[in-house]
GROMACS .gro file of N, CA and C in nm:
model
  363
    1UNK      N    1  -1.389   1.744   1.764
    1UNK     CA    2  -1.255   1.687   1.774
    1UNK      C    3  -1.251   1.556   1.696
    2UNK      N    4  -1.194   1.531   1.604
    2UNK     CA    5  -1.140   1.450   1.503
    2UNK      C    6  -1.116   1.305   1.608
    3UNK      N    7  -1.132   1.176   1.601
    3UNK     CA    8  -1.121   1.065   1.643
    3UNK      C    9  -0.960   1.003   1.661
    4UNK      N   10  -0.884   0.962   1.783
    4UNK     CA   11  -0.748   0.985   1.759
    4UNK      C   12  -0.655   0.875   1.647
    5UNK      N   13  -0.811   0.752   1.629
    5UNK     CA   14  -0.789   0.669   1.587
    5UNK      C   15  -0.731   0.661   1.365
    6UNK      N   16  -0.863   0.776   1.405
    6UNK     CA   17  -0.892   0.843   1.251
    6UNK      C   18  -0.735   0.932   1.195
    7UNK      N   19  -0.728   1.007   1.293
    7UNK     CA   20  -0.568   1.094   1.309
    7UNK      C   21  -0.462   0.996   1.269
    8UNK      N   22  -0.432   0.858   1.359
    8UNK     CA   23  -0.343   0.808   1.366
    8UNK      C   24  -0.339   0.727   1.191
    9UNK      N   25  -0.457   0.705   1.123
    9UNK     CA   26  -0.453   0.643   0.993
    9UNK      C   27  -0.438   0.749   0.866
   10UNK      N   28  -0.501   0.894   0.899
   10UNK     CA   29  -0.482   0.964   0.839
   10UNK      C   30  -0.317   1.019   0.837
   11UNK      N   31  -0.237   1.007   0.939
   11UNK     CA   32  -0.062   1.080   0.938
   11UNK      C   33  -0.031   0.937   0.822
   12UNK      N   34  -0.080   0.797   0.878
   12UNK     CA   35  -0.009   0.722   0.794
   12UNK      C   36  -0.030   0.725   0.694
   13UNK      N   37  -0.117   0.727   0.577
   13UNK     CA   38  -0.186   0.755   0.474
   13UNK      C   39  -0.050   0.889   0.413
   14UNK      N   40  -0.043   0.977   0.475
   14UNK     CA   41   0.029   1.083   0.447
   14UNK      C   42   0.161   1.052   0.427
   15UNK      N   43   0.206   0.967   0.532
   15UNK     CA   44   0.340   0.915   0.558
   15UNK      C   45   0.354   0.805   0.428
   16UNK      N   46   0.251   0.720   0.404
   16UNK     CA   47   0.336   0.643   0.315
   16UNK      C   48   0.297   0.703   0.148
   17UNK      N   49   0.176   0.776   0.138
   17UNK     CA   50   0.225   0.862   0.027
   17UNK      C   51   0.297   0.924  -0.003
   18UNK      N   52   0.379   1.003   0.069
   18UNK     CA   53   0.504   1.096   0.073
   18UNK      C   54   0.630   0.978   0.037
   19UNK      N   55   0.623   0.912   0.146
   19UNK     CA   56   0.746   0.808   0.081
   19UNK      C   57   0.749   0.739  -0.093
   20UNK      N   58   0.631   0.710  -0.088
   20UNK     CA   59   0.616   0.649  -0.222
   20UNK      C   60   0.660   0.784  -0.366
   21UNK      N   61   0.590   0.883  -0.311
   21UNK     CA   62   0.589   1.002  -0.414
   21UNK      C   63   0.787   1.058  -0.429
   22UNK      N   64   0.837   1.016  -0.302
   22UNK     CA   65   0.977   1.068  -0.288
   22UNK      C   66   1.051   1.035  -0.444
   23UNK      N   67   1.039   0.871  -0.488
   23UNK     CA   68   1.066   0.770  -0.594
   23UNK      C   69   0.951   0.775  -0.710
   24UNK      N   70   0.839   0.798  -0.683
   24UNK     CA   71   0.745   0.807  -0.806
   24UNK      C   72   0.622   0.899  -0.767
   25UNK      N   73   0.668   0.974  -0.869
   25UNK     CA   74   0.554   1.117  -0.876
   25UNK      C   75   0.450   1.069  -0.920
   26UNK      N   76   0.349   1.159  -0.808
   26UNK     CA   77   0.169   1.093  -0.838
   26UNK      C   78   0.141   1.024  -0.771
   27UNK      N   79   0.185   0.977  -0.620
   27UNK     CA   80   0.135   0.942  -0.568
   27UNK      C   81   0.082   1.042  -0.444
   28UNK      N   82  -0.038   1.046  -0.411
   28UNK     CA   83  -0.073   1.148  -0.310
   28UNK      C   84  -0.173   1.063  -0.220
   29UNK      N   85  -0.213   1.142  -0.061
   29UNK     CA   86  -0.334   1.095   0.002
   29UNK      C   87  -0.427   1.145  -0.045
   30UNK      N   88  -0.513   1.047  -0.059
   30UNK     CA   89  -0.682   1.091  -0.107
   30UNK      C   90  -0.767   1.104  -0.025
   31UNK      N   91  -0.748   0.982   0.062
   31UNK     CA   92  -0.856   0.936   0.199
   31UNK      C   93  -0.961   0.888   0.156
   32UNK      N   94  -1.077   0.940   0.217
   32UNK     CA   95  -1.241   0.940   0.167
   32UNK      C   96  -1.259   1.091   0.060
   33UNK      N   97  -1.137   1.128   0.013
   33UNK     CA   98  -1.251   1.189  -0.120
   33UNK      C   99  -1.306   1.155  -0.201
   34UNK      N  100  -1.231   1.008  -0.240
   34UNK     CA  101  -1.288   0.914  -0.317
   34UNK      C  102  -1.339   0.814  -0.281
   35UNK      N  103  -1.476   0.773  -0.218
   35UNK     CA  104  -1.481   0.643  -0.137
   35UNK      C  105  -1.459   0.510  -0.192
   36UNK      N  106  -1.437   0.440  -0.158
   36UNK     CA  107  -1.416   0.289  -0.236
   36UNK      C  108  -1.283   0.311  -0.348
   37UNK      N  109  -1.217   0.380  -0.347
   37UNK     CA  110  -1.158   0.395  -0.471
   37UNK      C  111  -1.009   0.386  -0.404
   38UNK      N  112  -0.978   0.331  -0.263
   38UNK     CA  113  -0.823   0.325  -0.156
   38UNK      C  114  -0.797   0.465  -0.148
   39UNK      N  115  -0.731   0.455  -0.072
   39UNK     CA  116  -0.614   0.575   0.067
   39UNK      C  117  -0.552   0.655  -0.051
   40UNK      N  118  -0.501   0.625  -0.141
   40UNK     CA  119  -0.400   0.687  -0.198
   40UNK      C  120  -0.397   0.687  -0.362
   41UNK      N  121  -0.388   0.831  -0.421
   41UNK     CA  122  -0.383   0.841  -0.556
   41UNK      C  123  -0.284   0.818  -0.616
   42UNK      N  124  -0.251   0.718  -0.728
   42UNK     CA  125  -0.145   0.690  -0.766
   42UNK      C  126  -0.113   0.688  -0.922
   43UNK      N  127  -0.003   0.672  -0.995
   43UNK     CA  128   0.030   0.730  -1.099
   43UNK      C  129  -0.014   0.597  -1.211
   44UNK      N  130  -0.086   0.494  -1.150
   44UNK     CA  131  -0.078   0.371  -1.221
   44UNK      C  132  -0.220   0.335  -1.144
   45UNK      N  133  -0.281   0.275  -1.240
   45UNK     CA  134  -0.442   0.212  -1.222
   45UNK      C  135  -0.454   0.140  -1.124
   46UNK      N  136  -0.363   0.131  -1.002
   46UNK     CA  137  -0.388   0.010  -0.857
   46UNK      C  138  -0.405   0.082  -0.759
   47UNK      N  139  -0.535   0.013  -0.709
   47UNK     CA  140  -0.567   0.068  -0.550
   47UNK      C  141  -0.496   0.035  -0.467
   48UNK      N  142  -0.444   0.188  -0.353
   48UNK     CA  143  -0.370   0.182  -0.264
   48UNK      C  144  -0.439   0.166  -0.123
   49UNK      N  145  -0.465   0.078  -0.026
   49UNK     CA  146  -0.534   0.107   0.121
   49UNK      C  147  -0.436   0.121   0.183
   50UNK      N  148  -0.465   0.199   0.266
   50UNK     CA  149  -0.347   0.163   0.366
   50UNK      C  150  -0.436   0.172   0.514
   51UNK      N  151  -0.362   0.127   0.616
   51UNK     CA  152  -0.406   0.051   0.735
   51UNK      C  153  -0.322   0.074   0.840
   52UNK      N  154  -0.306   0.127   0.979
   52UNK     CA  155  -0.232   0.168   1.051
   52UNK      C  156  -0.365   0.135   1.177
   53UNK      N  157  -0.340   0.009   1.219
   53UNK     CA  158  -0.404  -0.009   1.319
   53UNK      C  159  -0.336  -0.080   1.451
   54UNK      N  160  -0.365  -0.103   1.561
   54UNK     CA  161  -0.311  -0.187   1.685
   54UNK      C  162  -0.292  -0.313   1.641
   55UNK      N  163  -0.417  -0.410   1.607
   55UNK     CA  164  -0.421  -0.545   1.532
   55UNK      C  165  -0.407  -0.530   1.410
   56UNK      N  166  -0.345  -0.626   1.382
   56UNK     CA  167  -0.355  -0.628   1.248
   56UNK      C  168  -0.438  -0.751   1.215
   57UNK      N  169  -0.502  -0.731   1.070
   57UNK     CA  170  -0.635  -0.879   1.042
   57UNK      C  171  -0.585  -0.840   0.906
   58UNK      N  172  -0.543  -0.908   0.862
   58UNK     CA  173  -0.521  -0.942   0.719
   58UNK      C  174  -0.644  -0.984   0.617
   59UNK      N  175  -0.694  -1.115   0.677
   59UNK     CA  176  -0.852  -1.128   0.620
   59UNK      C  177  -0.950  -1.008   0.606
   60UNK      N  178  -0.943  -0.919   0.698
   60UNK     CA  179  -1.023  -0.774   0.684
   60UNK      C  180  -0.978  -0.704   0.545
   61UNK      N  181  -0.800  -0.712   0.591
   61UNK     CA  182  -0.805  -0.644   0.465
   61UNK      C  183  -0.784  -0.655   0.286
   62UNK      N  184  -0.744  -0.823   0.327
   62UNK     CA  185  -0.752  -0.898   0.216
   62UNK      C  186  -0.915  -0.854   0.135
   63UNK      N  187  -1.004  -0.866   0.224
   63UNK     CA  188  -1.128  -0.826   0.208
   63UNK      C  189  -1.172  -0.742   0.135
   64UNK      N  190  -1.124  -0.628   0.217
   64UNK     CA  191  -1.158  -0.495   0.168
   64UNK      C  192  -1.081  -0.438   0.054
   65UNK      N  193  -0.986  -0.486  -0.006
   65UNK     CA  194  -0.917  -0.433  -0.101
   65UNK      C  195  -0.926  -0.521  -0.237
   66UNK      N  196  -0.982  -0.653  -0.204
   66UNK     CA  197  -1.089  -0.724  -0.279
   66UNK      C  198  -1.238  -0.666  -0.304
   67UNK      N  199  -1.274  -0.590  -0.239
   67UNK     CA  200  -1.447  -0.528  -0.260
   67UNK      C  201  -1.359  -0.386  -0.385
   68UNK      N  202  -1.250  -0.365  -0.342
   68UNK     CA  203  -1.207  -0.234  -0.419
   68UNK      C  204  -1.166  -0.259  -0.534
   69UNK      N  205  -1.124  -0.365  -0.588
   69UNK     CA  206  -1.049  -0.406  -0.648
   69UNK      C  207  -1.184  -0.459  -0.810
   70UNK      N  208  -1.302  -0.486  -0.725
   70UNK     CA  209  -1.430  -0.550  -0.800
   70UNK      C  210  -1.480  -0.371  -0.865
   71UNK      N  211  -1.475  -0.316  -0.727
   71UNK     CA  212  -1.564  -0.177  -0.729
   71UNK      C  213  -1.469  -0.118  -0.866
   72UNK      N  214  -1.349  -0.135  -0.892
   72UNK     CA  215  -1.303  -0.042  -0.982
   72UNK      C  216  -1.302  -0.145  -1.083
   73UNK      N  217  -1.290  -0.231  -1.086
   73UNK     CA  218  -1.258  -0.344  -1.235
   73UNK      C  219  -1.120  -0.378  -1.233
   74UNK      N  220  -1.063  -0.354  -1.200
   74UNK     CA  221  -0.913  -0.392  -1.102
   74UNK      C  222  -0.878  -0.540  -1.107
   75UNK      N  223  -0.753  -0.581  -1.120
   75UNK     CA  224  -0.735  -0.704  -1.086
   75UNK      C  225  -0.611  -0.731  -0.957
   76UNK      N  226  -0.542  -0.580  -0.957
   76UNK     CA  227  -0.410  -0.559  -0.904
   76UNK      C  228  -0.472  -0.465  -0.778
   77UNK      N  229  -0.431  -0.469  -0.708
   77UNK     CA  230  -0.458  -0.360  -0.543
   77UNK      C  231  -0.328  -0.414  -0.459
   78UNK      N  232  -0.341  -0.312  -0.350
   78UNK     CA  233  -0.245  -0.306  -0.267
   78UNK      C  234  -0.286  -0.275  -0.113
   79UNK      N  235  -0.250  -0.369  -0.011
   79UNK     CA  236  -0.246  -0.307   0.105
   79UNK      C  237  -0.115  -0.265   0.168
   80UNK      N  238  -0.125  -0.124   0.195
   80UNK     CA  239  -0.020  -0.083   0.302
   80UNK      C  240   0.001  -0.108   0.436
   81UNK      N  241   0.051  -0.179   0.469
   81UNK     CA  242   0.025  -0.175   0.690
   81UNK      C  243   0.085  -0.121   0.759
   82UNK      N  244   0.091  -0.065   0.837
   82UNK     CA  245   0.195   0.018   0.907
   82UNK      C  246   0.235  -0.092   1.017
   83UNK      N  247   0.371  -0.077   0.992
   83UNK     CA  248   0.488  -0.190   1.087
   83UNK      C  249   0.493  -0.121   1.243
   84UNK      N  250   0.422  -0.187   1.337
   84UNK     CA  251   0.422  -0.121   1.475
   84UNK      C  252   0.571  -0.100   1.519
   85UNK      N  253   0.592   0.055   1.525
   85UNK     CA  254   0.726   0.112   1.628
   85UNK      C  255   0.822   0.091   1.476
   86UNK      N  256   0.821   0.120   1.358
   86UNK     CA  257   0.843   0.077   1.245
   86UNK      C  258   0.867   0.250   1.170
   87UNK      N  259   1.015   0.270   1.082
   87UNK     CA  260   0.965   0.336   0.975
   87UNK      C  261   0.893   0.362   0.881
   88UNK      N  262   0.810   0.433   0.844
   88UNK     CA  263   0.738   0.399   0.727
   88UNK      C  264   0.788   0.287   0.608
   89UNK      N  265   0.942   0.317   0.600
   89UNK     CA  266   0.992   0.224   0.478
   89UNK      C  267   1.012   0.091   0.515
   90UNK      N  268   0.958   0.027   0.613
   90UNK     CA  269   0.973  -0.123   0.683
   90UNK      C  270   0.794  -0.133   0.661
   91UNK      N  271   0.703  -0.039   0.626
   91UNK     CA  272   0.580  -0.112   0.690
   91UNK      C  273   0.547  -0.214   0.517
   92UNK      N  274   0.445  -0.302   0.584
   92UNK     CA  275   0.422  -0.467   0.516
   92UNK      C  276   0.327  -0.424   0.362
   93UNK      N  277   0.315  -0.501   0.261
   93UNK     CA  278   0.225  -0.464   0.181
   93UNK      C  279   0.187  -0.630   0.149
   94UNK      N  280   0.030  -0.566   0.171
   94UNK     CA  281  -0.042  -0.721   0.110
   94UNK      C  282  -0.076  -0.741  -0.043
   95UNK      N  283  -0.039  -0.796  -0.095
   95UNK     CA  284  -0.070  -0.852  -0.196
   95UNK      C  285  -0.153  -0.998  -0.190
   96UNK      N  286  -0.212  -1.063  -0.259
   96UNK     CA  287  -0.262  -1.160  -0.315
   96UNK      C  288  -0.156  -1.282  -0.355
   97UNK      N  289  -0.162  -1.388  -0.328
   97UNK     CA  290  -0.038  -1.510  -0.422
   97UNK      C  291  -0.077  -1.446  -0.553
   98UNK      N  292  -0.144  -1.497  -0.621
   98UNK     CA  293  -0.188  -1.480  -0.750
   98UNK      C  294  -0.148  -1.373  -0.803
   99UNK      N  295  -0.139  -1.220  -0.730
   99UNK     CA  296  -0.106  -1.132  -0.781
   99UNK      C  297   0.047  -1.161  -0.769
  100UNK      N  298   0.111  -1.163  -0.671
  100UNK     CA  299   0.285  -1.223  -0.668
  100UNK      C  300   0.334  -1.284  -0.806
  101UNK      N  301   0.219  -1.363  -0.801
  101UNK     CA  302   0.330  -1.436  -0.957
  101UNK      C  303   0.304  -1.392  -1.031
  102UNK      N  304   0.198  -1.296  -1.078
  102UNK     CA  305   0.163  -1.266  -1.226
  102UNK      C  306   0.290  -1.099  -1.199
  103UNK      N  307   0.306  -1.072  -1.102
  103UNK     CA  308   0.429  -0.965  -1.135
  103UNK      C  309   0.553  -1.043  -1.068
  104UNK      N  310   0.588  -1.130  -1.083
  104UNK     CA  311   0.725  -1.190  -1.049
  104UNK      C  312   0.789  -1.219  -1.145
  105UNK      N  313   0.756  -1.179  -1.233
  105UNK     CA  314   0.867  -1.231  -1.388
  105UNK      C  315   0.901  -1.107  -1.460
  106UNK      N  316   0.813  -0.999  -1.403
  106UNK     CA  317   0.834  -0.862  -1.436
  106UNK      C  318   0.988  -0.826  -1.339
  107UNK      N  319   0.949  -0.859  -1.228
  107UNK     CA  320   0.998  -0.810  -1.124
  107UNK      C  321   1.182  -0.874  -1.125
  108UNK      N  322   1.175  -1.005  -1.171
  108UNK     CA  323   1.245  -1.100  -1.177
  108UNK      C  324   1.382  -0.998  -1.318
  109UNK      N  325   1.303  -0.938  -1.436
  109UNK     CA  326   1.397  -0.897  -1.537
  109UNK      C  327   1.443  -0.803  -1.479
  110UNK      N  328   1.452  -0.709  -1.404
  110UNK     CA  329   1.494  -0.615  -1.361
  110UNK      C  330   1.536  -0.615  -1.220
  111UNK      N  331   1.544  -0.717  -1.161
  111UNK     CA  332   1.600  -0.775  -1.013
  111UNK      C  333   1.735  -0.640  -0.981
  112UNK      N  334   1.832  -0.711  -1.068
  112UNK     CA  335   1.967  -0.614  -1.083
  112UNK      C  336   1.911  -0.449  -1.029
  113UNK      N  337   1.844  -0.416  -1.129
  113UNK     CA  338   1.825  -0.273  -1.053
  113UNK      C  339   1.734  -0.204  -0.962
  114UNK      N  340   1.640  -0.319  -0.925
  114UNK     CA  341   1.562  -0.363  -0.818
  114UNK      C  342   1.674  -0.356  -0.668
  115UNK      N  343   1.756  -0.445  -0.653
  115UNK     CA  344   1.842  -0.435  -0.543
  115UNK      C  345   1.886  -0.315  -0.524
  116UNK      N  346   1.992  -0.330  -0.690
  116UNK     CA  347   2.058  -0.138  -0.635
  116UNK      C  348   2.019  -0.041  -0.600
  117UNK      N  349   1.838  -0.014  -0.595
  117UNK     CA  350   1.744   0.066  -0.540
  117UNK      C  351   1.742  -0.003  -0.452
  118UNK      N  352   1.715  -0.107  -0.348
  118UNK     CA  353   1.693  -0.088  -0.236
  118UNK      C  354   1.857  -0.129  -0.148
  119UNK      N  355   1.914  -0.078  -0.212
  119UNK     CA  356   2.083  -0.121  -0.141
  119UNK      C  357   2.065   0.031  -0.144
  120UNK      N  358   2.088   0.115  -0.223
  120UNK     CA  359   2.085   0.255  -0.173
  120UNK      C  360   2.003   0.340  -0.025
  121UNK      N  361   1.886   0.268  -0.011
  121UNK     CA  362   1.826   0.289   0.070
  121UNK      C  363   1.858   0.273   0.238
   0.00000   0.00000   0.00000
């Protein structure tokens, strides 16, 4: 019998690949087929973790997606968290400061259709 803990990270893993893949194809769950390599296969060179736990520790996973981030040659990664009692499309993503600003000017030219995607939502 599968661990309920393991279950409960594996639906999320599923859950927020599916959401992501809804808007951009190529993203899928991987899990541990790939170890060290994050939760989720994606259509662009950044590791995805994702995290669906009771506590949340940010330093853990600041951590760990920093060891992933070395392990692949990476400078960009991502944590997913799952938002307790939360839709998938509310749960948190960690980023890095450093990473924030080096995509905030990207993010910044295309604001306009940035909103109107998430005003549709």
């Amino acid at each position: 019998m599968t661990n309920p803990s393991k279950q409960k990270g594996t639906a999320f893993e599923r859950l927020a690949a599916d959401y992501l893949a809804e808007t951009i194809p190529g993203f899928d769950r991987i899990g541990s087929v790939d170890f060290g390599a994050g939760d989720l296969a994606s259509p662009y060179p950044i590791p995805h973790e994702c995290k669906a736990e009771k506590r949340i520790t940010l330093s853990e996973y600041a951590k760990q997606i920093k060891a992933i981030k070395a392990r692949l040659g990476r400078f960009l990664g991502a944590v997913i968290i799952k938002a307790p009692r939360k839709n998938v499309s509310e749960a948190y993503v960690l980023l890095t400061l450093a990473e924030w600003r080096a995509i905030l000017p990207t993010i910044a030219e295309h604001l306009d259709d940035i909103e109107a995607r998430l005003h549709a939502e």
